[in-house]
PDB file of C-alpha atoms and ligand atoms in Angstrom:
ATOM      1  CA  MET A   1     155.235  72.252  80.672  1.00 47.00           C
ATOM      2  CA  TRP A   2     153.046  75.334  80.439  1.00 49.00           C
ATOM      3  CA  THR A   3     153.022  77.539  83.529  1.00 50.00           C
ATOM      4  CA  LYS A   4     149.529  79.121  83.483  1.00 70.00           C
ATOM      5  CA  LEU A   5     146.000  78.402  82.266  1.00 86.00           C
ATOM      6  CA  LYS A   6     146.486  77.123  78.724  1.00 92.00           C
ATOM      7  CA  LYS A   7     143.847  76.650  76.019  1.00 97.00           C
ATOM      8  CA  LEU A   8     144.703  73.678  73.802  1.00 97.00           C
ATOM      9  CA  GLN A   9     143.847  74.770  70.284  1.00 95.00           C
ATOM     10  CA  ASN A  10     146.151  73.253  67.670  1.00 95.00           C
ATOM     11  CA  VAL A  11     147.755  69.922  66.804  1.00 94.00           C
ATOM     12  CA  ASP A  12     151.041  70.841  68.502  1.00 94.00           C
ATOM     13  CA  ASP A  13     149.157  71.682  71.742  1.00 96.00           C
ATOM     14  CA  TYR A  14     147.212  68.407  71.513  1.00 96.00           C
ATOM     15  CA  ASN A  15     150.349  66.331  70.933  1.00 95.00           C
ATOM     16  CA  LYS A  16     152.280  68.028  73.745  1.00 96.00           C
ATOM     17  CA  PHE A  17     149.320  67.535  76.089  1.00 97.00           C
ATOM     18  CA  LEU A  18     148.905  63.844  75.194  1.00 97.00           C
ATOM     19  CA  ASP A  19     152.649  63.202  75.551  1.00 97.00           C
ATOM     20  CA  SER A  20     152.665  64.801  79.047  1.00 97.00           C
ATOM     21  CA  PHE A  21     150.478  62.183  80.735  1.00 98.00           C
ATOM     22  CA  GLU A  22     150.176  58.412  81.158  1.00 98.00           C
ATOM     23  CA  THR A  23     146.812  58.209  82.968  1.00 98.00           C
ATOM     24  CA  PHE A  24     143.675  60.032  81.778  1.00 98.00           C
ATOM     25  CA  LEU A  25     140.795  60.182  84.267  1.00 98.00           C
ATOM     26  CA  PHE A  26     137.541  61.102  82.526  1.00 98.00           C
ATOM     27  CA  ASP A  27     134.388  62.593  83.935  1.00 98.00           C
ATOM     28  CA  CYS A  28     131.376  61.359  81.934  1.00 98.00           C
ATOM     29  CA  ASP A  29     128.349  63.667  81.740  1.00 96.00           C
ATOM     30  CA  GLY A  30     129.321  66.753  79.766  1.00 97.00           C
ATOM     31  CA  VAL A  31     132.684  65.319  78.678  1.00 98.00           C
ATOM     32  CA  LEU A  32     131.970  62.023  76.900  1.00 98.00           C
ATOM     33  CA  TRP A  33     128.253  62.455  76.367  1.00 97.00           C
ATOM     34  CA  HIS A  34     125.055  64.339  76.966  1.00 96.00           C
ATOM     35  CA  GLY A  35     122.542  61.747  78.173  1.00 94.00           C
ATOM     36  CA  ASN A  36     122.931  58.883  75.703  1.00 95.00           C
ATOM     37  CA  THR A  37     124.456  60.949  72.897  1.00 96.00           C
ATOM     38  CA  LEU A  38     128.226  60.794  72.501  1.00 97.00           C
ATOM     39  CA  LEU A  39     129.920  64.155  72.023  1.00 97.00           C
ATOM     40  CA  PRO A  40     131.851  64.550  68.737  1.00 97.00           C
ATOM     41  CA  ARG A  41     134.780  62.133  68.226  1.00 96.00           C
ATOM     42  CA  THR A  42     134.652  60.882  71.834  1.00 97.00           C
ATOM     43  CA  ARG A  43     135.085  57.237  70.789  1.00 97.00           C
ATOM     44  CA  GLU A  44     137.901  58.086  68.362  1.00 96.00           C
ATOM     45  CA  THR A  45     139.756  60.088  71.013  1.00 97.00           C
ATOM     46  CA  LEU A  46     139.524  57.318  73.611  1.00 98.00           C
ATOM     47  CA  ASP A  47     140.682  54.859  70.966  1.00 96.00           C
ATOM     48  CA  LEU A  48     143.617  57.132  70.112  1.00 96.00           C
ATOM     49  CA  LEU A  49     144.631  57.237  73.803  1.00 97.00           C
ATOM     50  CA  LYS A  50     144.545  53.434  73.939  1.00 96.00           C
ATOM     51  CA  LYS A  51     146.649  53.249  70.746  1.00 95.00           C
ATOM     52  CA  ARG A  52     149.203  55.506  72.434  1.00 96.00           C
ATOM     53  CA  GLY A  53     149.343  53.174  75.465  1.00 97.00           C
ATOM     54  CA  LYS A  54     147.551  55.566  77.821  1.00 98.00           C
ATOM     55  CA  ARG A  55     145.517  54.365  80.797  1.00 98.00           C
ATOM     56  CA  ILE A  56     141.861  55.469  80.928  1.00 98.00           C
ATOM     57  CA  ILE A  57     139.757  55.659  84.100  1.00 98.00           C
ATOM     58  CA  PHE A  58     136.127  56.855  84.201  1.00 98.00           C
ATOM     59  CA  VAL A  59     135.029  58.874  87.261  1.00 98.00           C
ATOM     60  CA  THR A  60     131.406  60.048  87.369  1.00 98.00           C
ATOM     61  CA  ASN A  61     129.250  61.725  90.002  1.00 98.00           C
ATOM     62  CA  ASN A  62     126.180  60.313  88.280  1.00 98.00           C
ATOM     63  CA  SER A  63     124.815  57.774  90.783  1.00 98.00           C
ATOM     64  CA  SER A  64     121.880  56.698  88.606  1.00 98.00           C
ATOM     65  CA  LYS A  65     123.926  53.799  87.249  1.00 98.00           C
ATOM     66  CA  SER A  66     126.197  51.199  88.835  1.00 98.00           C
ATOM     67  CA  ARG A  67     129.679  50.454  87.500  1.00 98.00           C
ATOM     68  CA  LYS A  68     128.209  47.396  85.758  1.00 98.00           C
ATOM     69  CA  SER A  69     125.574  49.566  84.043  1.00 98.00           C
ATOM     70  CA  TYR A  70     128.193  52.127  83.048  1.00 98.00           C
ATOM     71  CA  LYS A  71     130.305  49.364  81.510  1.00 98.00           C
ATOM     72  CA  LYS A  72     127.243  48.373  79.454  1.00 98.00           C
ATOM     73  CA  LYS A  73     126.592  52.020  78.488  1.00 98.00           C
ATOM     74  CA  LEU A  74     130.201  52.521  77.398  1.00 98.00           C
ATOM     75  CA  GLU A  75     130.159  49.255  75.433  1.00 98.00           C
ATOM     76  CA  SER A  76     126.864  50.262  73.786  1.00 97.00           C
ATOM     77  CA  HIS A  77     128.890  53.134  72.304  1.00 97.00           C
ATOM     78  CA  GLU A  78     131.714  50.727  71.337  1.00 97.00           C
ATOM     79  CA  ILE A  79     133.934  52.102  74.091  1.00 97.00           C
ATOM     80  CA  PRO A  80     135.629  49.130  75.804  1.00 95.00           C
ATOM     81  CA  ALA A  81     135.916  49.435  79.594  1.00 95.00           C
ATOM     82  CA  GLU A  82     136.536  47.161  82.561  1.00 96.00           C
ATOM     83  CA  GLU A  83     134.285  47.560  85.604  1.00 97.00           C
ATOM     84  CA  ASP A  84     137.396  48.186  87.723  1.00 95.00           C
ATOM     85  CA  GLU A  85     138.245  51.215  85.571  1.00 97.00           C
ATOM     86  CA  ILE A  86     134.864  52.830  86.291  1.00 98.00           C
ATOM     87  CA  PHE A  87     134.206  54.773  89.494  1.00 98.00           C
ATOM     88  CA  GLY A  88     130.764  56.240  90.202  1.00 98.00           C
ATOM     89  CA  SER A  89     129.530  58.157  93.225  1.00 98.00           C
ATOM     90  CA  ALA A  90     127.133  55.310  94.042  1.00 98.00           C
ATOM     91  CA  TYR A  91     130.136  52.973  94.325  1.00 98.00           C
ATOM     92  CA  ALA A  92     132.046  55.504  96.444  1.00 97.00           C
ATOM     93  CA  ALA A  93     129.059  55.817  98.798  1.00 98.00           C
ATOM     94  CA  ALA A  94     128.632  52.039  99.136  1.00 98.00           C
ATOM     95  CA  VAL A  95     132.347  51.524  99.831  1.00 97.00           C
ATOM     96  CA  TYR A  96     132.284  54.369 102.383  1.00 97.00           C
ATOM     97  CA  LEU A  97     129.333  52.803 104.229  1.00 98.00           C
ATOM     98  CA  LYS A  98     130.941  49.359 104.185  1.00 97.00           C
ATOM     99  CA  GLN A  99     134.572  50.120 104.897  1.00 96.00           C
ATOM    100  CA  VAL A 100     134.557  53.435 106.770  1.00 96.00           C
ATOM    101  CA  VAL A 101     131.211  53.498 108.587  1.00 97.00           C
ATOM    102  CA  LYS A 102     131.178  49.682 109.047  1.00 98.00           C
ATOM    103  CA  PHE A 103     127.420  50.019 108.528  1.00 98.00           C
ATOM    104  CA  PRO A 104     125.596  47.597 110.885  1.00 98.00           C
ATOM    105  CA  SER A 105     124.133  44.547 109.123  1.00 97.00           C
ATOM    106  CA  GLU A 106     120.866  44.881 111.075  1.00 98.00           C
ATOM    107  CA  GLN A 107     120.253  48.385 109.718  1.00 98.00           C
ATOM    108  CA  LYS A 108     119.057  49.684 106.338  1.00 98.00           C
ATOM    109  CA  VAL A 109     119.857  52.678 104.164  1.00 98.00           C
ATOM    110  CA  TYR A 110     116.888  54.724 102.962  1.00 98.00           C
ATOM    111  CA  VAL A 111     117.713  55.575  99.339  1.00 98.00           C
ATOM    112  CA  VAL A 112     116.611  58.705  97.491  1.00 98.00           C
ATOM    113  CA  GLY A 113     117.948  57.701  94.102  1.00 98.00           C
ATOM    114  CA  GLU A 114     117.995  55.178  91.292  1.00 98.00           C
ATOM    115  CA  GLU A 115     119.140  51.597  90.643  1.00 98.00           C
ATOM    116  CA  GLY A 116     122.798  52.614  90.576  1.00 98.00           C
ATOM    117  CA  ILE A 117     122.782  53.235  94.305  1.00 98.00           C
ATOM    118  CA  GLU A 118     120.757  50.092  95.043  1.00 98.00           C
ATOM    119  CA  ALA A 119     123.060  47.877  92.954  1.00 98.00           C
ATOM    120  CA  GLU A 120     126.241  49.200  94.569  1.00 98.00           C
ATOM    121  CA  LEU A 121     124.763  48.794  98.074  1.00 98.00           C
ATOM    122  CA  ASP A 122     123.786  45.226  97.143  1.00 98.00           C
ATOM    123  CA  ALA A 123     127.355  44.590  95.944  1.00 98.00           C
ATOM    124  CA  GLU A 124     128.631  45.654  99.368  1.00 98.00           C
ATOM    125  CA  GLY A 125     125.950  43.622 101.186  1.00 98.00           C
ATOM    126  CA  ILE A 126     124.240  46.684 102.627  1.00 98.00           C
ATOM    127  CA  ALA A 127     120.453  46.490 103.139  1.00 98.00           C
ATOM    128  CA  HIS A 128     118.373  49.333 101.729  1.00 98.00           C
ATOM    129  CA  CYS A 129     114.808  50.495 101.098  1.00 98.00           C
ATOM    130  CA  GLY A 130     113.140  53.304  99.170  1.00 98.00           C
ATOM    131  CA  GLY A 131     114.995  53.968  95.912  1.00 98.00           C
ATOM    132  CA  THR A 132     113.133  52.429  92.967  1.00 98.00           C
ATOM    133  CA  ASP A 133     110.459  50.803  95.203  1.00 98.00           C
ATOM    134  CA  PRO A 134     107.161  51.540  93.402  1.00 98.00           C
ATOM    135  CA  ASN A 135     105.489  52.060  96.797  1.00 97.00           C
ATOM    136  CA  ASP A 136     107.686  55.110  97.318  1.00 98.00           C
ATOM    137  CA  ARG A 137     106.741  56.553  93.952  1.00 97.00           C
ATOM    138  CA  GLN A 138     103.141  57.127  95.051  1.00 97.00           C
ATOM    139  CA  PRO A 139     101.438  60.335  96.200  1.00 97.00           C
ATOM    140  CA  MET A 140     101.247  60.968  99.946  1.00 97.00           C
ATOM    141  CA  THR A 141      97.931  59.871 101.466  1.00 96.00           C
ATOM    142  CA  ALA A 142      96.160  61.218 104.566  1.00 96.00           C
ATOM    143  CA  GLU A 143      97.112  57.935 106.239  1.00 96.00           C
ATOM    144  CA  ASP A 144     100.787  58.543 105.424  1.00 96.00           C
ATOM    145  CA  PHE A 145     100.656  61.802 107.376  1.00 96.00           C
ATOM    146  CA  GLU A 146      99.326  59.774 110.293  1.00 96.00           C
ATOM    147  CA  THR A 147     101.701  56.828 110.086  1.00 95.00           C
ATOM    148  CA  PHE A 148     105.079  58.265 109.010  1.00 95.00           C
ATOM    149  CA  ASP A 149     107.472  58.092 111.964  1.00 95.00           C
ATOM    150  CA  GLN A 150     111.148  57.742 112.784  1.00 94.00           C
ATOM    151  CA  ASP A 151     112.463  54.212 112.208  1.00 94.00           C
ATOM    152  CA  PRO A 152     115.482  53.056 114.265  1.00 94.00           C
ATOM    153  CA  SER A 153     116.218  50.357 111.649  1.00 97.00           C
ATOM    154  CA  ILE A 154     117.146  53.132 109.200  1.00 98.00           C
ATOM    155  CA  GLY A 155     120.796  53.884 109.893  1.00 98.00           C
ATOM    156  CA  ALA A 156     121.348  56.286 107.021  1.00 98.00           C
ATOM    157  CA  VAL A 157     119.616  58.330 104.333  1.00 98.00           C
ATOM    158  CA  LEU A 158     121.620  58.309 101.092  1.00 99.00           C
ATOM    159  CA  CYS A 159     120.554  60.823  98.441  1.00 98.00           C
ATOM    160  CA  GLY A 160     121.620  60.957  94.796  1.00 98.00           C
ATOM    161  CA  ILE A 161     120.063  61.887  91.454  1.00 98.00           C
ATOM    162  CA  ASP A 162     116.452  60.656  91.569  1.00 98.00           C
ATOM    163  CA  PHE A 163     114.399  61.019  88.399  1.00 98.00           C
ATOM    164  CA  HIS A 164     111.282  59.957  90.336  1.00 98.00           C
ATOM    165  CA  PHE A 165     111.739  62.271  93.345  1.00 98.00           C
ATOM    166  CA  ASN A 166     108.446  63.132  95.051  1.00 98.00           C
ATOM    167  CA  TYR A 167     106.880  64.513  98.225  1.00 98.00           C
ATOM    168  CA  LEU A 168     106.470  61.066  99.772  1.00 98.00           C
ATOM    169  CA  LYS A 169     110.215  60.319  99.517  1.00 98.00           C
ATOM    170  CA  LEU A 170     111.007  63.788 100.809  1.00 98.00           C
ATOM    171  CA  CYS A 171     108.747  63.184 103.841  1.00 98.00           C
ATOM    172  CA  LYS A 172     110.179  59.719 104.536  1.00 98.00           C
ATOM    173  CA  ALA A 173     113.802  60.895 104.316  1.00 98.00           C
ATOM    174  CA  PHE A 174     112.960  64.032 106.340  1.00 98.00           C
ATOM    175  CA  THR A 175     111.295  61.916 109.047  1.00 98.00           C
ATOM    176  CA  TYR A 176     114.199  59.470 109.298  1.00 98.00           C
ATOM    177  CA  LEU A 177     116.665  62.360 109.511  1.00 98.00           C
ATOM    178  CA  GLN A 178     114.866  63.728 112.582  1.00 97.00           C
ATOM    179  CA  ASN A 179     116.930  61.104 114.427  1.00 97.00           C
ATOM    180  CA  SER A 180     120.388  62.711 114.737  1.00 96.00           C
ATOM    181  CA  LYS A 181     121.931  59.214 114.786  1.00 96.00           C
ATOM    182  CA  THR A 182     120.699  58.577 111.231  1.00 98.00           C
ATOM    183  CA  LEU A 183     123.578  59.397 108.858  1.00 98.00           C
ATOM    184  CA  PHE A 184     122.816  61.966 106.158  1.00 98.00           C
ATOM    185  CA  LEU A 185     124.895  61.101 103.085  1.00 98.00           C
ATOM    186  CA  LEU A 186     124.935  62.289  99.474  1.00 98.00           C
ATOM    187  CA  THR A 187     126.444  60.495  96.523  1.00 98.00           C
ATOM    188  CA  ASN A 188     127.212  63.976  95.160  1.00 98.00           C
ATOM    189  CA  ASP A 189     125.961  67.541  95.333  1.00 97.00           C
ATOM    190  CA  ASP A 190     126.103  68.736  91.731  1.00 97.00           C
ATOM    191  CA  SER A 191     123.607  71.568  91.318  1.00 97.00           C
ATOM    192  CA  THR A 192     122.987  70.740  87.650  1.00 97.00           C
ATOM    193  CA  TYR A 193     124.117  68.371  84.928  1.00 95.00           C
ATOM    194  CA  PRO A 194     124.211  68.746  81.135  1.00 94.00           C
ATOM    195  CA  SER A 195     121.925  66.737  78.903  1.00 93.00           C
ATOM    196  CA  HIS A 196     120.554  67.233  75.372  1.00 92.00           C
ATOM    197  CA  GLY A 197     122.568  70.420  75.018  1.00 90.00           C
ATOM    198  CA  LYS A 198     120.883  71.968  78.056  1.00 93.00           C
ATOM    199  CA  LYS A 199     121.305  71.924  81.845  1.00 95.00           C
ATOM    200  CA  PHE A 200     118.955  70.162  84.286  1.00 97.00           C
ATOM    201  CA  PRO A 201     118.737  70.070  88.088  1.00 98.00           C
ATOM    202  CA  GLY A 202     121.278  67.631  89.506  1.00 98.00           C
ATOM    203  CA  ALA A 203     121.531  65.507  92.628  1.00 98.00           C
ATOM    204  CA  GLY A 204     122.470  68.511  94.732  1.00 98.00           C
ATOM    205  CA  SER A 205     119.246  70.272  93.766  1.00 98.00           C
ATOM    206  CA  ILE A 206     117.316  67.248  95.034  1.00 98.00           C
ATOM    207  CA  SER A 207     119.218  66.840  98.302  1.00 98.00           C
ATOM    208  CA  SER A 208     118.972  70.580  99.016  1.00 98.00           C
ATOM    209  CA  SER A 209     115.273  70.042  99.822  1.00 98.00           C
ATOM    210  CA  LEU A 210     116.428  67.751 102.659  1.00 98.00           C
ATOM    211  CA  THR A 211     119.282  69.995 103.752  1.00 98.00           C
ATOM    212  CA  PHE A 212     116.903  72.973 103.889  1.00 98.00           C
ATOM    213  CA  SER A 213     114.003  71.173 105.601  1.00 98.00           C
ATOM    214  CA  THR A 214     116.103  69.282 108.171  1.00 98.00           C
ATOM    215  CA  GLY A 215     118.697  71.980 108.800  1.00 98.00           C
ATOM    216  CA  ARG A 216     121.287  69.168 108.740  1.00 98.00           C
ATOM    217  CA  THR A 217     124.558  69.249 106.773  1.00 98.00           C
ATOM    218  CA  PRO A 218     125.119  66.053 104.778  1.00 98.00           C
ATOM    219  CA  LYS A 219     128.418  64.392 103.909  1.00 98.00           C
ATOM    220  CA  SER A 220     128.914  64.174 100.157  1.00 98.00           C
ATOM    221  CA  LEU A 221     131.017  61.275  98.832  1.00 97.00           C
ATOM    222  CA  GLY A 222     131.497  62.159  95.165  1.00 98.00           C
ATOM    223  CA  LYS A 223     133.751  64.702  93.461  1.00 98.00           C
ATOM    224  CA  PRO A 224     135.325  67.042  94.611  1.00 98.00           C
ATOM    225  CA  TYR A 225     135.691  65.150  97.921  1.00 97.00           C
ATOM    226  CA  SER A 226     138.448  62.703  98.806  1.00 94.00           C
ATOM    227  CA  THR A 227     136.341  59.526  99.209  1.00 92.00           C
ATOM    228  CA  MET A 228     136.163  59.094  95.440  1.00 95.00           C
ATOM    229  CA  MET A 229     139.958  59.285  95.042  1.00 96.00           C
ATOM    230  CA  ASP A 230     140.399  56.957  98.029  1.00 95.00           C
ATOM    231  CA  CYS A 231     138.228  54.404  96.192  1.00 95.00           C
ATOM    232  CA  ILE A 232     140.235  54.809  92.964  1.00 96.00           C
ATOM    233  CA  GLU A 233     143.614  54.496  94.712  1.00 96.00           C
ATOM    234  CA  ALA A 234     142.407  51.484  96.686  1.00 94.00           C
ATOM    235  CA  LYS A 235     141.776  49.683  93.386  1.00 93.00           C
ATOM    236  CA  LEU A 236     144.314  51.139  90.919  1.00 96.00           C
ATOM    237  CA  LYS A 237     147.928  52.230  91.187  1.00 95.00           C
ATOM    238  CA  PHE A 238     148.980  55.121  88.970  1.00 97.00           C
ATOM    239  CA  ASP A 239     151.533  57.938  89.025  1.00 97.00           C
ATOM    240  CA  LYS A 240     149.653  61.105  89.973  1.00 97.00           C
ATOM    241  CA  GLU A 241     152.522  63.177  88.552  1.00 97.00           C
ATOM    242  CA  LYS A 242     151.627  61.771  85.126  1.00 98.00           C
ATOM    243  CA  ALA A 243     147.845  61.836  85.502  1.00 98.00           C
ATOM    244  CA  VAL A 244     145.279  64.368  84.312  1.00 98.00           C
ATOM    245  CA  PHE A 245     141.595  64.697  85.195  1.00 98.00           C
ATOM    246  CA  ILE A 246     139.285  65.760  82.380  1.00 98.00           C
ATOM    247  CA  GLY A 247     135.979  67.308  83.436  1.00 98.00           C
ATOM    248  CA  ASP A 248     133.273  69.834  82.599  1.00 98.00           C
ATOM    249  CA  ARG A 249     132.587  71.322  86.038  1.00 98.00           C
ATOM    250  CA  LEU A 250     134.926  73.618  87.941  1.00 98.00           C
ATOM    251  CA  ASP A 251     133.363  73.008  91.365  1.00 97.00           C
ATOM    252  CA  THR A 252     133.434  69.209  91.134  1.00 98.00           C
ATOM    253  CA  ASP A 253     135.859  67.911  88.505  1.00 98.00           C
ATOM    254  CA  ILE A 254     138.568  70.569  88.517  1.00 98.00           C
ATOM    255  CA  LEU A 255     138.400  71.007  92.301  1.00 98.00           C
ATOM    256  CA  PHE A 256     138.582  67.189  92.624  1.00 98.00           C
ATOM    257  CA  ALA A 257     141.776  67.203  90.551  1.00 98.00           C
ATOM    258  CA  LYS A 258     143.273  69.942  92.725  1.00 97.00           C
ATOM    259  CA  ASN A 259     142.259  68.135  95.919  1.00 97.00           C
ATOM    260  CA  SER A 260     143.889  65.011  94.484  1.00 97.00           C
ATOM    261  CA  ASN A 261     147.091  66.829  93.411  1.00 96.00           C
ATOM    262  CA  ILE A 262     146.701  65.988  89.757  1.00 97.00           C
ATOM    263  CA  LYS A 263     146.579  68.224  86.678  1.00 98.00           C
ATOM    264  CA  SER A 264     143.248  69.084  85.090  1.00 98.00           C
ATOM    265  CA  LEU A 265     141.707  69.780  81.693  1.00 98.00           C
ATOM    266  CA  LEU A 266     138.363  71.555  81.477  1.00 98.00           C
ATOM    267  CA  VAL A 267     136.183  70.861  78.439  1.00 98.00           C
ATOM    268  CA  LEU A 268     133.649  73.473  77.361  1.00 98.00           C
ATOM    269  CA  THR A 269     130.914  70.969  76.397  1.00 97.00           C
ATOM    270  CA  GLY A 270     129.301  70.718  79.826  1.00 97.00           C
ATOM    271  CA  VAL A 271     128.461  73.039  82.698  1.00 97.00           C
ATOM    272  CA  SER A 272     131.402  75.435  83.213  1.00 97.00           C
ATOM    273  CA  THR A 273     132.236  78.123  80.663  1.00 97.00           C
ATOM    274  CA  GLU A 274     135.289  79.927  79.237  1.00 97.00           C
ATOM    275  CA  ARG A 275     133.898  83.176  80.606  1.00 97.00           C
ATOM    276  CA  GLU A 276     134.024  81.734  84.160  1.00 97.00           C
ATOM    277  CA  ILE A 277     137.683  80.743  83.940  1.00 96.00           C
ATOM    278  CA  LEU A 278     138.754  84.001  82.246  1.00 95.00           C
ATOM    279  CA  ALA A 279     136.957  86.142  84.841  1.00 95.00           C
ATOM    280  CA  ASP A 280     139.194  88.205  87.160  1.00 94.00           C
ATOM    281  CA  ASP A 281     137.501  86.667  90.201  1.00 94.00           C
ATOM    282  CA  ALA A 282     137.803  83.045  88.987  1.00 94.00           C
ATOM    283  CA  LYS A 283     138.358  80.921  92.095  1.00 94.00           C
ATOM    284  CA  ILE A 284     138.938  77.447  90.601  1.00 96.00           C
ATOM    285  CA  LEU A 285     141.157  77.244  87.513  1.00 96.00           C
ATOM    286  CA  PRO A 286     142.093  74.175  85.458  1.00 98.00           C
ATOM    287  CA  ASP A 287     145.640  73.731  84.181  1.00 97.00           C
ATOM    288  CA  PHE A 288     144.353  73.381  80.620  1.00 98.00           C
ATOM    289  CA  TYR A 289     141.101  73.825  78.753  1.00 98.00           C
ATOM    290  CA  ILE A 290     139.776  72.795  75.356  1.00 98.00           C
ATOM    291  CA  ASN A 291     136.566  73.308  73.409  1.00 98.00           C
ATOM    292  CA  GLN A 292     135.704  69.590  73.314  1.00 98.00           C
ATOM    293  CA  ILE A 293     137.505  66.350  74.046  1.00 98.00           C
ATOM    294  CA  GLY A 294     137.164  65.266  70.413  1.00 97.00           C
ATOM    295  CA  ASP A 295     139.511  68.044  69.334  1.00 97.00           C
ATOM    296  CA  LEU A 296     142.392  65.931  70.690  1.00 96.00           C
ATOM    297  CA  TYR A 297     141.621  63.441  67.932  1.00 94.00           C
ATOM    298  CA  GLN A 298     142.883  65.905  65.328  1.00 87.00           C
ATOM    299  CA  VAL A 299     146.399  64.562  65.885  1.00 78.00           C
ATOM    300  CA  ASP A 300     145.116  61.280  64.438  1.00 70.00           C
ATOM    301  CA  ASP A 301     142.869  62.915  61.901  1.00 64.00           C
ATOM    302  CA  LYS A 302     145.917  64.505  60.278  1.00 55.00           C
ATOM    303  CA  GLY A 303     147.890  61.265  60.456  1.00 57.00           C
ATOM    304  CA  ASN A 304     150.318  62.759  62.961  1.00 52.00           C
ATOM    305  CA  VAL A 305     149.946  59.848  65.378  1.00 48.00           C
TER     306      VAL A 305
HETATM  307  O1  DEZ B   1     124.011  63.788  89.853  1.00 61.29           O
HETATM  308  C1  DEZ B   1     124.062  64.666  89.001  1.00 61.29           C
HETATM  309  O2  DEZ B   1     123.706  65.814  89.180  1.00 61.29           O
HETATM  310  C2  DEZ B   1     124.655  64.269  87.685  1.00 61.29           C
HETATM  311  O3  DEZ B   1     124.409  62.946  87.435  1.00 61.29           O
HETATM  312  C3  DEZ B   1     126.130  64.497  87.703  1.00 61.29           C
HETATM  313  O4  DEZ B   1     126.325  65.845  87.750  1.00 61.29           O
HETATM  314  C4  DEZ B   1     126.823  64.032  86.449  1.00 61.29           C
HETATM  315  O5  DEZ B   1     127.958  63.411  86.752  1.00 61.29           O
HETATM  316  P1  DEZ B   1     129.388  63.584  86.008  1.00 61.29           P
HETATM  317  O6  DEZ B   1     129.506  62.396  85.083  1.00 61.29           O
HETATM  318  O7  DEZ B   1     129.371  64.899  85.244  1.00 61.29           O
HETATM  319  O8  DEZ B   1     130.329  63.576  87.171  1.00 61.29           O
HETATM  320 MG1   MG B   2     130.357  66.157  84.144  1.00 61.29          MG
END
């Protein structure tokens, strides 16, 4: 096995890498796709791994979709996947509230986020409000300034990526978080995410408005934190010695792999760059890196399967 940071760049490297692992855990945004566009040869590479008897697990911080919706998205790209092989930060947050917090049935979670969070809370039988409710997607009125107040029935504020974030939601979440007993949870705190070949503000850039205004420090449940791996290991058994995490972000994916004691491969199709990992002051280093995941397919392309 290689001893230091290794760029995979030829068929021998790809073959040696593939032969070193049994379980391949894949981040999604920036590794498999940008938005709804697959990155080059993603499907062929996943198919090659299956042909070689490898296990594939998907692990995404994107809380906008539930595991069910991700299964549909993967299948829409002809990538077969079982719901139990997909782990999203919305799922991790719902499991945490149910199994760790033992969230009281008479309380609700105020959601700053999309249907992914709502669906996973529903699956765990946890009541919620906000989220995709059209009433929360309205401008603040003068009456709202009058009426907004703490609500003891709100036991937690859970914040993820919210493509409809607005001042009204910010004020509601802020108001509920004035009660120190109200839990402040994040599905993830990614500053940005890659889409359409560019970067856009991520969930962490949304929740930072709450962190800054409330002065409270939230608990984040996605990568790089341990809750996500706890969820995976509660469902699936695999040998960590023969597992590798493949991601595009140093501060979430690669750090998650390190925190989970598994090897890591950074792809250069997402957020983190080669310059960052070659810098003298690089703090988080993957074990391997590669230009794009589809390069691994070249072993098949040349018939060297
Ligand atoms: O919440 C966000 O900012 C993005 O959805 C998240 O960064 C993307 O998740 P990934 O699949 O890269 O973990
Ligand atoms: Mg990513």
